[in-house]
XYZ file of C-alpha atoms in Angstrom:
283
model
C -5.253 14.326 -0.729
C -5.891 14.560 -4.482
C -3.700 17.666 -4.662
C -0.869 15.999 -2.761
C -1.103 12.944 -5.000
C -0.958 15.213 -8.048
C 2.315 16.851 -7.011
C 3.873 13.477 -6.153
C 2.924 11.989 -9.528
C 3.990 15.183 -11.313
C 7.387 15.094 -9.603
C 7.863 11.394 -10.400
C 6.942 11.825 -14.060
C 8.702 15.178 -14.407
C 5.581 16.635 -16.008
C 2.221 17.782 -14.687
C 0.644 17.248 -18.096
C 1.656 13.575 -17.859
C 0.379 13.509 -14.297
C -2.995 14.799 -15.502
C -3.210 11.953 -18.024
C -2.236 9.319 -15.473
C -4.657 10.644 -12.846
C -7.502 11.023 -15.335
C -7.886 14.776 -14.847
C -7.621 17.815 -17.067
C -4.443 19.872 -17.037
C -6.439 22.903 -15.874
C -7.722 20.923 -12.885
C -4.153 20.019 -11.923
C -3.118 23.676 -12.281
C -5.945 24.753 -9.972
C -4.842 22.187 -7.387
C -1.268 23.493 -7.507
C -2.494 27.076 -7.115
C -4.652 26.094 -4.130
C -1.709 24.332 -2.478
C 0.449 27.430 -2.914
C -2.284 29.594 -1.368
C -2.568 27.224 1.595
C 1.203 26.977 2.006
C 1.716 30.724 1.681
C 4.765 30.108 -0.507
C 5.639 29.518 -4.138
C 5.967 25.760 -4.614
C 6.859 25.587 -8.316
C 8.719 27.851 -10.710
C 8.480 27.816 -14.474
C 11.539 26.533 -16.336
C 11.213 26.356 -20.075
C 7.850 24.768 -20.822
C 7.591 22.983 -17.506
C 7.507 23.584 -13.773
C 10.233 22.694 -11.293
C 9.813 22.626 -7.505
C 11.222 25.420 -5.375
C 12.876 24.655 -2.045
C 9.440 24.872 -0.413
C 8.023 22.621 -3.113
C 10.716 19.981 -2.568
C 9.948 19.991 1.157
C 6.217 19.588 0.547
C 6.745 16.788 -1.989
C 8.788 14.844 0.565
C 5.945 15.093 3.100
C 3.310 14.464 0.424
C 4.906 11.105 -0.418
C 4.622 10.009 3.204
C 1.055 11.284 3.525
C -0.131 9.624 0.297
C 1.566 6.325 1.217
C -0.032 6.387 4.672
C -3.435 7.237 3.188
C -3.228 4.330 0.746
C -2.089 1.986 3.481
C -5.059 3.024 5.655
C -7.449 2.594 2.723
C -6.151 -0.906 2.118
C -6.447 -1.815 5.800
C -10.049 -0.621 5.848
C -10.921 -2.462 2.671
C -11.401 0.679 0.590
C -8.785 -0.417 -1.932
C -9.721 -4.081 -2.203
C -12.107 -3.670 -5.112
C -11.100 -6.309 -7.655
C -11.916 -3.788 -10.376
C -8.813 -1.793 -9.383
C -5.457 -3.041 -10.645
C -2.393 -1.417 -9.091
C 0.879 -1.512 -11.014
C 4.350 -0.091 -10.372
C 6.996 0.720 -12.980
C 10.361 2.492 -13.041
C 10.203 5.763 -14.935
C 12.396 4.298 -17.713
C 9.398 2.336 -19.015
C 6.677 5.006 -18.985
C 7.104 5.891 -22.655
C 6.708 2.413 -24.180
C 6.025 -0.500 -21.824
C 3.297 1.249 -19.824
C 1.137 2.475 -22.750
C 1.507 -0.837 -24.608
C 0.469 -2.754 -21.487
C -2.493 -0.498 -20.749
C -3.732 -0.670 -24.335
C -3.684 -4.467 -24.362
C -5.211 -4.723 -20.873
C -8.037 -2.262 -21.560
C -9.138 -4.316 -24.573
C -9.635 -7.321 -22.259
C -10.936 -5.425 -19.201
C -12.607 -2.257 -20.513
C -14.246 -1.341 -17.170
C -11.271 -1.979 -14.869
C -9.595 0.923 -13.075
C -5.800 0.970 -13.299
C -3.580 2.724 -10.761
C -0.053 3.236 -12.119
C 2.714 4.320 -9.766
C 6.279 5.382 -10.353
C 8.575 5.330 -7.410
C 11.914 4.378 -5.969
C 12.944 0.862 -6.837
C 13.030 -0.508 -3.294
C 9.655 1.046 -2.500
C 8.009 -0.693 -5.450
C 9.256 -4.047 -4.167
C 8.005 -3.238 -0.661
C 4.595 -2.215 -2.018
C 4.196 -5.532 -3.852
C 5.284 -7.519 -0.796
C 2.775 -5.613 1.347
C -0.050 -6.145 -1.148
C -0.391 -2.450 -1.927
C 0.637 -3.123 -5.532
C -0.549 -6.092 -7.583
C 2.612 -6.182 -9.675
C 5.725 -4.222 -10.545
C 8.819 -4.245 -12.696
C 11.813 -3.804 -10.415
C 15.592 -3.568 -10.855
C 17.868 -5.978 -8.965
C 21.629 -6.436 -8.740
C 22.773 -9.233 -11.044
C 23.071 -12.512 -9.197
C 21.408 -11.146 -6.069
C 18.866 -13.937 -6.054
C 16.072 -11.421 -6.076
C 12.493 -12.536 -5.813
C 10.042 -12.610 -8.667
C 10.560 -13.611 -12.271
C 13.709 -12.644 -14.162
C 12.727 -10.917 -17.399
C 16.156 -9.949 -18.704
C 19.585 -8.594 -17.813
C 20.803 -5.325 -19.310
C 24.226 -3.646 -19.235
C 24.536 -0.362 -17.391
C 25.924 2.531 -19.423
C 27.733 5.790 -18.741
C 25.639 8.463 -20.472
C 26.212 12.112 -21.324
C 24.629 14.696 -23.565
C 26.083 14.729 -27.068
C 27.629 18.178 -26.439
C 29.283 17.221 -23.133
C 33.019 17.858 -22.757
C 34.961 16.592 -19.728
C 36.737 19.160 -17.576
C 40.224 17.662 -17.422
C 41.234 15.740 -14.319
C 38.561 17.190 -12.057
C 36.327 14.810 -10.042
C 33.781 12.999 -12.201
C 30.524 15.047 -12.016
C 27.613 12.673 -11.441
C 23.916 13.150 -12.124
C 22.181 10.631 -9.891
C 18.911 9.516 -8.412
C 18.394 10.069 -4.706
C 19.721 7.381 -2.353
C 19.013 4.467 -2.370
C 19.395 3.662 -6.078
C 21.103 0.661 -7.712
C 22.443 2.783 -10.575
C 23.870 5.273 -8.093
C 25.440 2.478 -6.048
C 26.986 0.884 -9.151
C 28.475 4.180 -10.336
C 30.002 5.061 -6.974
C 31.354 1.544 -6.393
C 32.960 1.426 -9.842
C 34.584 4.836 -9.428
C 35.823 4.014 -5.921
C 37.348 0.719 -7.099
C 39.090 2.600 -9.916
C 40.215 5.239 -7.374
C 38.646 7.979 -9.442
C 37.437 11.041 -7.499
C 33.799 11.995 -8.042
C 31.317 14.608 -6.915
C 27.524 14.742 -6.846
C 26.612 17.387 -9.419
C 22.855 16.771 -9.360
C 20.628 14.452 -7.315
C 16.935 14.046 -8.155
C 14.043 11.576 -7.872
C 12.965 12.286 -11.470
C 14.333 10.670 -14.627
C 13.185 13.683 -16.633
C 15.338 15.872 -14.396
C 18.297 13.538 -15.025
C 17.981 14.136 -18.771
C 17.530 17.880 -18.180
C 20.709 17.996 -16.090
C 22.639 16.130 -18.788
C 21.330 18.535 -21.425
C 22.676 21.331 -19.245
C 26.066 19.552 -19.452
C 26.227 19.264 -15.673
C 27.630 15.758 -15.579
C 27.485 12.050 -16.349
C 24.693 9.603 -15.494
C 24.357 5.826 -15.312
C 21.283 4.040 -16.716
C 20.602 1.244 -19.175
C 20.330 2.079 -22.865
C 16.554 1.549 -22.767
C 14.497 4.667 -23.380
C 17.527 6.945 -23.626
C 16.732 10.191 -25.524
C 18.322 10.557 -28.939
C 20.566 13.433 -27.833
C 22.274 11.276 -25.180
C 25.344 9.194 -26.012
C 27.059 6.248 -24.360
C 30.651 6.942 -23.281
C 31.637 3.495 -21.962
C 35.416 3.157 -22.165
C 35.939 6.906 -22.598
C 37.177 9.594 -20.193
C 38.849 6.824 -18.156
C 35.475 5.637 -16.856
C 35.483 2.111 -15.366
C 33.345 -0.827 -16.446
C 29.897 -1.168 -14.933
C 28.038 -4.348 -13.949
C 24.799 -5.449 -15.629
C 21.461 -5.119 -13.880
C 18.505 -7.500 -13.694
C 14.918 -6.591 -14.493
C 12.364 -8.691 -12.617
C 8.586 -8.921 -12.521
C 7.100 -9.073 -9.034
C 3.507 -10.225 -8.529
C 1.508 -9.968 -5.304
C 0.226 -13.196 -3.777
C -3.125 -11.464 -3.266
C -3.521 -10.286 -6.870
C -6.998 -10.650 -8.348
C -7.617 -12.506 -11.594
C -7.699 -9.229 -13.525
C -4.440 -8.175 -11.860
C -2.872 -11.487 -12.866
C -4.007 -10.796 -16.426
C -2.342 -7.386 -16.220
C 0.910 -8.903 -14.971
C 0.825 -11.445 -17.797
C 0.425 -8.666 -20.342
C 3.168 -6.662 -18.635
C 5.476 -9.662 -18.857
C 4.844 -10.007 -22.586
C 5.271 -6.318 -23.375
C 8.416 -6.059 -21.250
C 9.956 -9.045 -23.005
C 9.043 -7.529 -26.356
C 10.192 -3.983 -25.666
C 12.966 -4.269 -23.065
C 14.707 -7.617 -23.464
C 17.785 -7.391 -25.716
C 17.528 -9.172 -29.054
């Protein structure tokens, strides 16, 4: 189970070194778990690309099953009371906020609750909301369509942006090449709806569950992506109004808190609210 959780977290974060930090293990321990999984599977699960590892076809298949297995394991643990320890605080965040909001929140929280265990999860937007509603997460930052009347507390509204690598050059009148998250995704939905309304042909150039892979695909000049401007790498540029691209709607960022959250979890959500307002909300 620990090995399966490691590959899920590594895929979500786009880095097994980051996964090691989040899971509180050494990088060598994570590497040994990956090697053991490959021996058990009888197939290569990850291939080296640059300084990192990317899943092979077999690896992608295993990751898909691993997500289901880990989710079911956590659900069973919660049902049996194994995850109800008030010393454990479970938080969900989109990958966009793992570089600034998450570390700032954890630093502030650990100063108030030095012995608490924190479980941070990255995942698909709709799954984070479902996890909070089911009590499997104490709190989460979640994207919502503007004006959707979504639950939780509205933190801010941000414009969506068309983004490309600084060296990207469009290929004439060919269909717009899109780099997108897997379905369902609000950014994906907004991009496709805007292009369809403008009657602009498009094609899926890359689909991925990892934000790091989105940036890697853009650096490979494979297409155009839609995100907010928050946390965008310095070598990415906004091309709103260029290449004939249509306008995009804004997107809401909301804080969801479980009704069963412990007092320490409520403290965490309060800190998360403050750090998100400080680091995400437009000035």
